[in-house]
Coordinates of C-alpha atoms in Angstrom, one line a residue:
X2 CA 0.2 0.0 0.2
X3 CA 3.0 2.2 0.3
X4 CA 4.6 1.3 -2.3
X5 CA 1.4 2.8 -4.2
X6 CA 0.7 5.3 -2.4
X7 CA 4.2 7.0 -3.3
X8 CA 3.8 5.7 -7.0
X9 CA 0.6 7.7 -7.0
X10 CA 2.1 11.2 -5.1
X11 CA 5.4 10.9 -7.8
X12 CA 2.8 10.5 -11.3
X13 CA 1.0 13.8 -9.9
X14 CA 4.6 15.9 -9.4
X15 CA 5.4 14.8 -12.8
X16 CA 2.3 16.0 -13.8
X17 CA 1.8 19.2 -12.5
X18 CA 5.7 19.6 -14.1
X19 CA 4.2 19.1 -17.7
X20 CA 1.7 21.3 -17.3
X21 CA 3.8 24.4 -16.0
X22 CA 6.0 23.7 -19.1
X23 CA 3.6 23.7 -21.5
X24 CA 1.6 26.7 -20.9
X25 CA 4.1 29.1 -19.4
X26 CA 5.8 29.8 -23.2
X27 CA 9.6 29.2 -21.8
X28 CA 11.3 26.0 -21.4
X29 CA 14.7 26.6 -21.1
X30 CA 14.3 29.6 -18.1
X31 CA 10.8 28.6 -16.3
X32 CA 11.4 25.1 -16.0
X33 CA 14.8 25.5 -14.6
X34 CA 13.8 28.2 -12.1
X35 CA 11.1 26.1 -11.4
X36 CA 12.7 22.5 -10.4
X37 CA 15.1 24.7 -9.0
X38 CA 12.7 25.9 -6.5
X39 CA 11.5 23.2 -5.6
X40 CA 14.9 21.5 -5.4
X41 CA 15.1 24.0 -2.4
X42 CA 12.0 23.8 -1.4
X43 CA 10.5 27.1 -1.8
X44 CA 7.0 27.2 -4.0
X45 CA 6.6 29.9 -6.4
X46 CA 3.2 30.5 -7.5
X47 CA 2.4 30.4 -11.6
X48 CA 1.5 34.0 -11.7
X49 CA 4.2 35.6 -10.1
X50 CA 7.0 33.8 -12.2
X51 CA 4.5 34.6 -15.2
X52 CA 5.1 38.4 -14.3
X53 CA 8.6 38.2 -13.7
X54 CA 9.1 36.8 -16.8
X55 CA 7.6 39.7 -18.7
X56 CA 9.5 42.1 -17.1
X57 CA 12.4 41.2 -17.8
X58 CA 11.6 40.6 -21.7
X59 CA 10.1 44.1 -22.0
X60 CA 14.4 45.6 -20.2
X61 CA 15.8 43.4 -23.7
X62 CA 13.5 45.3 -25.6
X63 CA 14.2 48.5 -24.3
X64 CA 18.2 47.9 -23.5
X65 CA 18.1 46.5 -27.5
X66 CA 16.2 49.9 -28.5
X67 CA 18.8 52.6 -27.1
X68 CA 21.6 52.4 -24.5
X69 CA 20.8 55.8 -23.3
X70 CA 17.6 54.9 -21.8
X71 CA 19.0 53.2 -19.2
X72 CA 19.5 56.2 -15.5
X73 CA 16.5 58.2 -16.8
X74 CA 14.0 57.3 -14.0
X75 CA 12.0 54.9 -16.6
X76 CA 9.6 52.0 -14.5
X77 CA 8.4 49.1 -16.1
X78 CA 4.3 49.3 -15.4
X79 CA 2.2 46.1 -13.3
X80 CA 1.3 45.4 -16.8
X81 CA 4.7 45.5 -18.5
X82 CA 4.8 49.0 -20.1
X83 CA 7.2 51.1 -19.8
X84 CA 6.8 54.7 -18.2
X85 CA 8.6 57.9 -18.6
X86 CA 8.2 61.4 -18.1
X87 CA 6.7 63.0 -20.6
X88 CA 8.2 60.6 -23.7
X89 CA 7.0 58.2 -25.6
X90 CA 8.4 55.3 -26.2
X91 CA 9.2 55.1 -30.1
X92 CA 8.1 51.5 -30.8
X93 CA 6.4 52.9 -34.3
X94 CA 8.4 54.2 -37.3
X95 CA 6.8 57.7 -37.7
X96 CA 7.2 58.2 -33.7
X97 CA 11.5 57.4 -34.1
X98 CA 11.3 60.0 -37.5
X99 CA 9.1 62.8 -35.0
X100 CA 11.6 62.1 -32.4
X101 CA 14.3 64.7 -32.1
X102 CA 16.4 62.7 -29.6
X103 CA 20.0 62.4 -31.0
X104 CA 20.0 58.7 -33.1
X105 CA 23.5 58.0 -32.2
X106 CA 23.4 57.3 -29.1
X107 CA 25.6 59.9 -27.9
X108 CA 24.7 63.0 -25.1
X109 CA 22.7 63.6 -22.2
X110 CA 19.5 62.7 -24.0
X111 CA 17.8 66.2 -24.1
X112 CA 16.3 67.9 -26.7
X113 CA 18.0 70.0 -29.6
X114 CA 18.1 73.7 -29.7
X115 CA 15.7 74.2 -31.7
X116 CA 18.7 75.6 -34.0
X117 CA 18.7 78.2 -31.8
X118 CA 22.3 77.5 -30.4
X119 CA 26.2 76.1 -32.4
X120 CA 28.9 77.4 -35.0
X121 CA 27.1 79.0 -37.6
X122 CA 23.8 79.6 -36.9
X123 CA 21.2 82.3 -36.8
X124 CA 20.0 82.3 -33.6
X125 CA 17.1 82.9 -31.4
X126 CA 13.6 84.6 -33.0
X127 CA 15.3 88.5 -31.7
X128 CA 18.0 87.6 -30.3
X129 CA 20.8 91.2 -30.7
X130 CA 23.7 90.8 -32.0
X131 CA 27.2 92.8 -31.1
X132 CA 29.4 94.5 -33.8
X133 CA 31.9 91.3 -34.8
X134 CA 34.8 92.5 -34.6
X135 CA 37.6 91.7 -37.2
X136 CA 40.2 88.9 -36.2
X137 CA 43.5 90.0 -37.4
X138 CA 44.9 86.7 -37.0
X139 CA 42.8 85.6 -39.6
X140 CA 44.2 84.4 -42.2
X141 CA 41.4 85.7 -45.0
X142 CA 41.7 89.0 -43.1
X143 CA 42.5 92.1 -45.4
X144 CA 43.4 95.6 -44.4
X145 CA 41.5 97.1 -46.6
X146 CA 38.3 95.2 -45.5
X147 CA 37.3 98.0 -42.6
X148 CA 37.2 101.4 -45.1
X149 CA 35.0 99.2 -47.7
X150 CA 31.4 100.7 -48.7
X151 CA 28.8 98.3 -50.0
X152 CA 26.2 100.0 -52.3
X153 CA 23.5 98.9 -54.7
X154 CA 25.5 98.8 -58.0
X155 CA 22.7 99.8 -60.6
X156 CA 23.1 98.2 -64.4
X157 CA 23.1 101.0 -67.2
X158 CA 19.8 100.7 -69.4
X159 CA 21.3 99.1 -72.8
X160 CA 19.6 100.9 -76.1
X161 CA 16.2 99.0 -76.3
X162 CA 15.2 99.2 -72.4
X163 CA 16.0 102.5 -72.6
X164 CA 13.4 104.1 -75.0
X165 CA 11.4 101.7 -73.1
X166 CA 11.9 103.1 -69.8
X167 CA 11.9 106.7 -70.6
X168 CA 9.4 107.4 -72.9
X169 CA 6.7 106.6 -70.0
X170 CA 8.5 109.2 -68.5
X171 CA 8.1 111.2 -70.6
X172 CA 5.2 111.3 -71.5
X173 CA 3.9 111.8 -68.3
X174 CA 5.7 114.5 -68.3
X175 CA 3.7 116.0 -70.8
X176 CA 0.6 116.1 -68.7
X177 CA 2.0 117.3 -64.9
X178 CA 5.1 119.8 -66.1
X179 CA 7.4 118.9 -63.3
X180 CA 11.1 118.6 -64.7
X181 CA 12.1 118.3 -60.6
X182 CA 10.5 114.9 -61.0
X183 CA 11.6 114.3 -64.3
X184 CA 15.3 114.6 -62.7
X185 CA 15.0 113.0 -60.0
X186 CA 14.0 109.7 -61.4
X187 CA 16.6 109.8 -64.2
X188 CA 18.7 110.2 -61.3
X189 CA 18.2 106.6 -60.3
X190 CA 19.0 105.1 -63.5
X191 CA 22.0 103.9 -64.8
X192 CA 22.0 105.9 -68.2
X193 CA 25.9 105.2 -69.1
X194 CA 26.5 106.6 -72.5
X195 CA 23.0 107.1 -73.5
X196 CA 22.2 110.2 -71.6
X197 CA 22.5 112.5 -74.8
X198 CA 19.5 110.3 -76.3
X199 CA 18.0 112.0 -73.8
X200 CA 17.1 115.0 -75.7
X201 CA 16.5 112.8 -78.5
X202 CA 13.9 111.3 -77.5
X203 CA 12.5 114.1 -76.1
X204 CA 12.0 116.0 -79.2
X205 CA 11.8 113.7 -80.9
X206 CA 7.8 112.9 -78.7
X207 CA 7.7 116.6 -79.0
X208 CA 7.5 116.6 -83.0
X209 CA 4.7 114.3 -82.8
X210 CA 2.8 116.4 -79.8
X211 CA 0.6 120.1 -79.5
X212 CA 3.2 123.2 -79.5
X213 CA 2.8 123.0 -76.0
X214 CA 4.4 120.4 -75.7
X215 CA 7.7 121.5 -77.5
X216 CA 7.5 124.2 -75.2
X217 CA 7.3 121.9 -72.0
X218 CA 10.2 119.8 -74.0
X219 CA 12.8 123.0 -74.5
X220 CA 11.7 124.0 -70.7
X221 CA 13.1 120.6 -70.2
X222 CA 15.9 119.9 -71.7
X223 CA 17.5 122.8 -69.7
X224 CA 16.8 122.1 -66.4
X225 CA 18.4 118.9 -67.2
X226 CA 21.4 120.2 -69.1
X227 CA 24.4 120.6 -65.7
X228 CA 22.2 118.0 -64.4
X229 CA 21.4 115.0 -65.8
X230 CA 23.5 115.8 -68.9
X231 CA 25.9 118.2 -70.1
X232 CA 26.3 120.6 -73.0
X233 CA 28.5 118.4 -74.9
X234 CA 25.1 116.2 -74.5
X235 CA 23.0 118.4 -75.3
X236 CA 25.5 119.4 -78.5
X237 CA 26.2 115.5 -79.6
X238 CA 22.0 115.0 -79.2
X239 CA 20.7 118.2 -81.8
X240 CA 23.5 116.0 -84.1
X241 CA 21.8 113.7 -84.0
X242 CA 18.3 114.8 -84.0
X243 CA 20.1 116.6 -87.7
X244 CA 21.7 112.9 -88.9
X245 CA 17.7 111.3 -88.2
X246 CA 15.6 114.5 -90.4
X247 CA 15.0 112.0 -93.1
X248 CA 13.0 109.3 -90.8
X249 CA 11.7 112.1 -88.9
X250 CA 10.5 113.9 -91.8
X251 CA 8.5 110.2 -92.4
X252 CA 6.3 110.7 -89.4
X253 CA 6.4 114.9 -88.5
X254 CA 6.6 117.0 -92.0
X255 CA 7.3 119.5 -90.3
X256 CA 9.9 117.7 -88.5
X257 CA 13.3 120.4 -89.9
X258 CA 11.0 123.1 -89.2
X259 CA 10.5 122.0 -86.1
X260 CA 14.1 120.9 -84.9
X261 CA 16.1 124.6 -86.3
X262 CA 13.4 125.9 -83.3
X263 CA 14.5 123.9 -80.9
X264 CA 18.0 124.1 -82.0
X265 CA 17.3 128.1 -81.8
X266 CA 15.5 127.5 -78.0
X267 CA 19.2 125.7 -77.0
X268 CA 21.1 128.5 -78.1
X269 CA 18.6 131.0 -76.9
X270 CA 18.4 129.3 -73.3
X271 CA 22.7 129.0 -73.5
X272 CA 23.1 125.3 -73.6
X273 CA 23.6 125.6 -76.8
X274 CA 27.0 127.4 -78.6
X275 CA 26.6 130.5 -80.3
X276 CA 29.3 128.9 -83.0
X277 CA 26.7 125.8 -82.8
X278 CA 25.5 126.4 -86.3
X279 CA 28.6 128.1 -87.8
X280 CA 30.1 124.2 -87.8
X281 CA 27.9 123.5 -90.2
X282 CA 27.9 126.0 -92.3
X283 CA 29.1 124.0 -95.8
X284 CA 29.7 120.5 -94.5
X285 CA 25.6 119.5 -94.5
X286 CA 24.3 117.3 -97.3
X287 CA 21.5 116.3 -96.2
X288 CA 18.4 118.8 -97.5
X289 CA 16.7 119.0 -93.9
X290 CA 18.9 119.8 -92.3
X291 CA 20.5 122.7 -94.2
X292 CA 16.4 123.5 -93.9
X293 CA 16.6 122.9 -90.1
X294 CA 19.8 125.1 -89.6
X295 CA 18.6 127.9 -92.0
X296 CA 15.5 128.1 -89.8
X297 CA 17.9 127.8 -86.4
X298 CA 19.4 131.1 -87.8
X299 CA 16.8 133.1 -89.4
X300 CA 15.4 133.2 -85.7
X301 CA 18.3 133.8 -84.0
X302 CA 18.6 136.7 -86.2
X303 CA 15.0 137.7 -85.5
X304 CA 16.4 138.0 -82.1
X305 CA 18.9 140.7 -82.7
X306 CA 16.1 142.8 -83.9
X307 CA 14.9 142.8 -79.9
X308 CA 12.0 140.1 -80.0
X309 CA 13.0 137.4 -77.0
X310 CA 13.0 133.4 -78.8
X311 CA 11.9 132.2 -75.5
X312 CA 8.3 132.9 -77.5
X313 CA 9.3 130.3 -80.2
X314 CA 6.7 128.1 -79.9
X315 CA 4.3 130.9 -78.4
X316 CA 2.8 131.1 -75.2
X317 CA -0.1 128.3 -75.5
X318 CA -3.3 127.3 -74.0
X319 CA -4.4 129.5 -70.6
X320 CA -1.2 131.0 -70.5
X321 CA -2.2 133.3 -73.2
X322 CA -3.9 136.1 -72.3
X323 CA -7.9 137.1 -73.1
X324 CA -7.0 139.8 -75.3
X325 CA -4.4 138.1 -77.7
X326 CA -6.8 135.0 -77.9
X327 CA -9.5 137.2 -78.9
X328 CA -7.1 138.7 -82.0
X329 CA -5.9 134.9 -82.8
X330 CA -10.0 134.3 -83.1
X331 CA -10.7 137.3 -85.6
X332 CA -7.4 136.9 -87.9
X333 CA -8.4 133.5 -87.8
X334 CA -12.3 134.4 -88.6
X335 CA -10.9 136.9 -91.8
X336 CA -8.2 134.2 -93.4
X337 CA -11.1 131.2 -93.2
X338 CA -13.3 134.2 -95.3
X339 CA -9.8 134.7 -97.8
X340 CA -9.3 131.2 -98.4
X341 CA -12.4 129.4 -97.3
X342 CA -10.4 126.2 -96.8
X343 CA -12.4 124.5 -93.3
X344 CA -9.5 121.9 -92.9
X345 CA -6.9 125.3 -92.0
X346 CA -9.5 127.0 -89.8
X347 CA -10.1 124.2 -88.3
X348 CA -6.1 123.7 -87.2
X349 CA -5.8 126.4 -86.2
X350 CA -8.6 126.2 -83.7
X351 CA -7.1 123.3 -82.5
X352 CA -3.8 124.6 -81.7
X353 CA -4.7 127.5 -79.9
X354 CA -5.3 125.0 -77.2
X355 CA -8.1 126.7 -76.0
X356 CA -11.2 124.7 -75.7
X357 CA -13.2 126.0 -73.2
X358 CA -12.6 130.0 -74.9
X359 CA -14.1 128.4 -78.3
X360 CA -17.7 130.3 -77.6
X361 CA -15.7 133.0 -78.6
X362 CA -15.6 132.3 -82.5
X363 CA -19.2 131.6 -82.4
X364 CA -19.9 134.8 -80.7
X365 CA -17.5 136.4 -83.0
X366 CA -18.2 134.5 -86.3
X367 CA -22.3 135.0 -85.6
X368 CA -21.3 138.8 -85.2
X369 CA -19.7 138.7 -88.6
X370 CA -22.9 137.8 -90.4
X371 CA -24.8 140.2 -88.7
X372 CA -22.5 143.1 -90.0
X373 CA -21.6 141.8 -93.5
X374 CA -24.1 142.6 -96.6
X375 CA -23.9 139.4 -98.7
X376 CA -25.1 135.9 -98.6
X377 CA -21.0 134.7 -99.1
X378 CA -20.6 135.8 -95.4
X379 CA -23.7 134.2 -94.4
X380 CA -22.8 130.7 -96.3
X381 CA -19.5 130.3 -95.5
X382 CA -20.1 131.1 -91.3
X383 CA -23.1 128.6 -91.6
X384 CA -20.5 125.7 -93.3
X385 CA -17.7 126.6 -90.8
X386 CA -19.7 125.9 -87.7
X387 CA -21.4 122.7 -88.9
X388 CA -17.8 121.8 -90.2
X389 CA -16.8 122.1 -86.0
X390 CA -19.8 120.9 -84.6
X391 CA -19.6 118.3 -86.7
X392 CA -15.8 117.2 -86.0
X393 CA -16.8 117.9 -82.5
X394 CA -13.6 120.6 -82.7
X395 CA -16.8 122.9 -80.1
X396 CA -18.1 121.3 -78.1
X397 CA -22.7 121.6 -77.8
X398 CA -21.9 123.9 -74.7
X399 CA -19.6 126.4 -75.8
X400 CA -21.8 126.6 -79.1
X401 CA -24.9 127.6 -76.8
X402 CA -22.4 129.9 -74.8
X403 CA -21.8 131.6 -78.2
X404 CA -25.4 131.5 -79.5
X405 CA -26.9 133.2 -75.7
X406 CA -23.6 136.0 -76.2
X407 CA -25.3 137.5 -78.7
X408 CA -28.8 136.6 -78.1
X409 CA -28.1 138.9 -74.8
X410 CA -26.0 141.8 -76.6
X411 CA -28.3 142.1 -79.8
X412 CA -30.2 145.0 -78.7
X413 CA -26.5 147.7 -78.5
X414 CA -25.7 145.7 -82.1
X415 CA -28.9 146.4 -83.5
X416 CA -28.2 150.0 -83.2
X417 CA -25.1 149.9 -85.3
X418 CA -27.1 147.9 -88.0
X419 CA -30.5 148.0 -87.7
X420 CA -31.4 144.9 -90.0
X421 CA -29.7 142.6 -87.2
X422 CA -32.6 141.1 -85.9
X423 CA -33.8 139.4 -88.7
X424 CA -30.6 138.6 -90.3
X425 CA -30.1 136.9 -87.1
X426 CA -33.7 135.0 -87.3
X427 CA -33.2 133.5 -90.3
X428 CA -29.4 132.4 -89.9
X429 CA -30.6 130.9 -85.9
X430 CA -33.2 129.2 -88.4
X431 CA -30.5 128.3 -90.6
X432 CA -28.6 126.4 -88.0
X433 CA -31.6 124.3 -86.6
X434 CA -32.0 123.1 -90.0
X435 CA -28.4 122.2 -90.4
X436 CA -28.7 120.4 -86.9
X437 CA -25.9 122.4 -85.0
X438 CA -28.8 124.1 -82.8
X439 CA -31.0 123.0 -80.7
X440 CA -35.2 124.1 -80.7
X441 CA -34.8 125.0 -77.0
X442 CA -31.8 127.4 -78.2
X443 CA -33.6 128.3 -81.3
X444 CA -36.5 129.4 -79.3
X445 CA -34.7 131.6 -77.0
X446 CA -33.5 133.6 -80.7
X447 CA -34.9 136.8 -79.3
X448 CA -37.6 138.4 -82.4
X449 CA -37.5 142.3 -83.4
X450 CA -41.2 142.2 -82.9
X451 CA -40.3 141.9 -79.0
X452 CA -37.2 144.4 -79.6
X453 CA -40.6 146.7 -80.4
X454 CA -43.0 146.1 -77.5
X455 CA -39.8 146.2 -74.9
X456 CA -39.5 149.9 -76.6
X457 CA -43.7 150.8 -76.6
X458 CA -44.2 149.1 -72.8
X459 CA -40.9 151.7 -71.2
X460 CA -41.8 154.5 -72.9
X461 CA -45.6 154.0 -71.5
X462 CA -44.5 153.2 -67.7
X463 CA -42.6 156.3 -68.0
X464 CA -45.6 157.9 -69.1
X465 CA -48.0 156.9 -66.8
X466 CA -50.3 155.2 -69.4
X467 CA -50.7 151.8 -71.2
X468 CA -52.6 151.3 -74.5
X469 CA -51.8 147.5 -76.0
X470 CA -55.2 146.2 -74.1
X471 CA -53.7 144.2 -71.6
X472 CA -55.8 144.8 -68.0
X473 CA -54.4 144.6 -64.5
X474 CA -52.5 148.0 -64.6
X475 CA -53.0 150.0 -61.5
X476 CA -52.0 153.4 -60.2
X477 CA -51.3 153.9 -56.5
X478 CA -50.8 157.5 -55.4
X479 CA -49.1 157.7 -58.4
X480 CA -47.1 154.6 -59.0
X481 CA -47.5 151.2 -60.4
X482 CA -47.7 148.8 -58.3
X483 CA -45.9 145.4 -59.2
X484 CA -44.0 147.5 -62.4
X485 CA -41.1 145.2 -63.1
X486 CA -42.8 141.5 -61.7
X487 CA -45.5 142.9 -64.8
X488 CA -42.9 144.0 -67.2
X489 CA -41.5 140.3 -67.3
X490 CA -44.8 139.3 -67.1
X491 CA -45.6 140.8 -70.4
X492 CA -42.7 139.9 -72.0
X493 CA -43.1 137.0 -72.0
X494 CA -46.1 136.9 -73.4
X495 CA -45.1 139.1 -75.7
X496 CA -41.9 136.5 -76.5
X497 CA -45.1 134.1 -77.5
X498 CA -46.6 136.0 -80.0
X499 CA -44.6 135.7 -83.2
X500 CA -48.1 138.2 -85.2
X501 CA -47.5 141.9 -83.4
X502 CA -52.1 141.8 -84.4
X503 CA -52.3 138.7 -81.8
X504 CA -50.8 141.2 -78.6
X505 CA -53.0 145.0 -80.1

């Protein structure tokens, strides 16, 4: 019986050992430890053995990942997971990429400085650096580098870039007329050897412009001389203009005469020497250049008689006096009546550059019709106003102002020209039929009947009687009440009556 019981006991232990080996998952370590514990007589529960194995496996994994993780206060939780102060174990490839710690295994394991320190870096944002002292012992040290001054280098303009850059500047100058602004803009450019081309480009653009543009160009060249260009550059520029005259004539037929006026104005301003024209005597083969020099010579010879060369282009636009403009318009109309050239009259009117004063031409033209005795002037003035109105050289507003001026002054004109009312009525009707004026403007034309009844009313009021068949007048203590308002009312009623029998 004892043998049987002992046999049963041994078999039971062996079965337990087999079961532990199957569920432990580690035959080498687990089995030996369990047998050792069993031999020593200390029985260890299965749960504690499993936890110890898990902890040992986690430690081996941490040591394998990085040797610097040891001694950093890492701990292992009860579940076998490592716990670190504010750090996540880089168990995934993404975590390793985002890790800012060194992968070389060196250093204290602290994060990088974020690019704020080290050699050859800028430092932290907002950091102020002191003046770096030059090291004399530096092999690259140069004695001249301490006195070196750095400036912005602007490349010189070539011919294509020169024209593309300066053309807008000069065209803008024609609008504002400020030579100082142009001078400052040219100083910022590196003109190099193209300085002499500035007057050439300015004159070329002015040839296609108006008289006021040529006057502004002459003033610009005079102001730039000495600051941007020299007198030598000015002489070189006019040499280039005389050489290019055959090409300039294709775009501006009057180029030889205009260039000659530019030369005369430059000599008068003192930016060209008096001997400049004499240097070309007998050496010019170009017909256009010879015509330009002859024009300059004539203008300079006139100045010796006391005439100023400053007015070679005339005083354009609003700079002209009213008296001078009236004289010019009167000469324009007289020349037109002699020649009959509508295009020339239109061109002369535009050259005056006074669109705000075109009503004076309308007024003077109508007065000439009233003072004339034949049908020729009547028809030619009608054709002139029709042409100027159709081409919009004279606007409707200026046309209206000219007619209204005549309407207001017709009583005074009638004193000198007795038949002016009838001529004006006929001319206004013809202008309306031709589409020059509107119907309301035609209806405002005063009539000779209105003029007659105005005089009758004034005489009747002065005499104290009213004999035109209109009632509503009364005298109070020798005075006519509402005299002014009643007269205005009567005049408005009479102006609507073209037949005097209707008002009797």
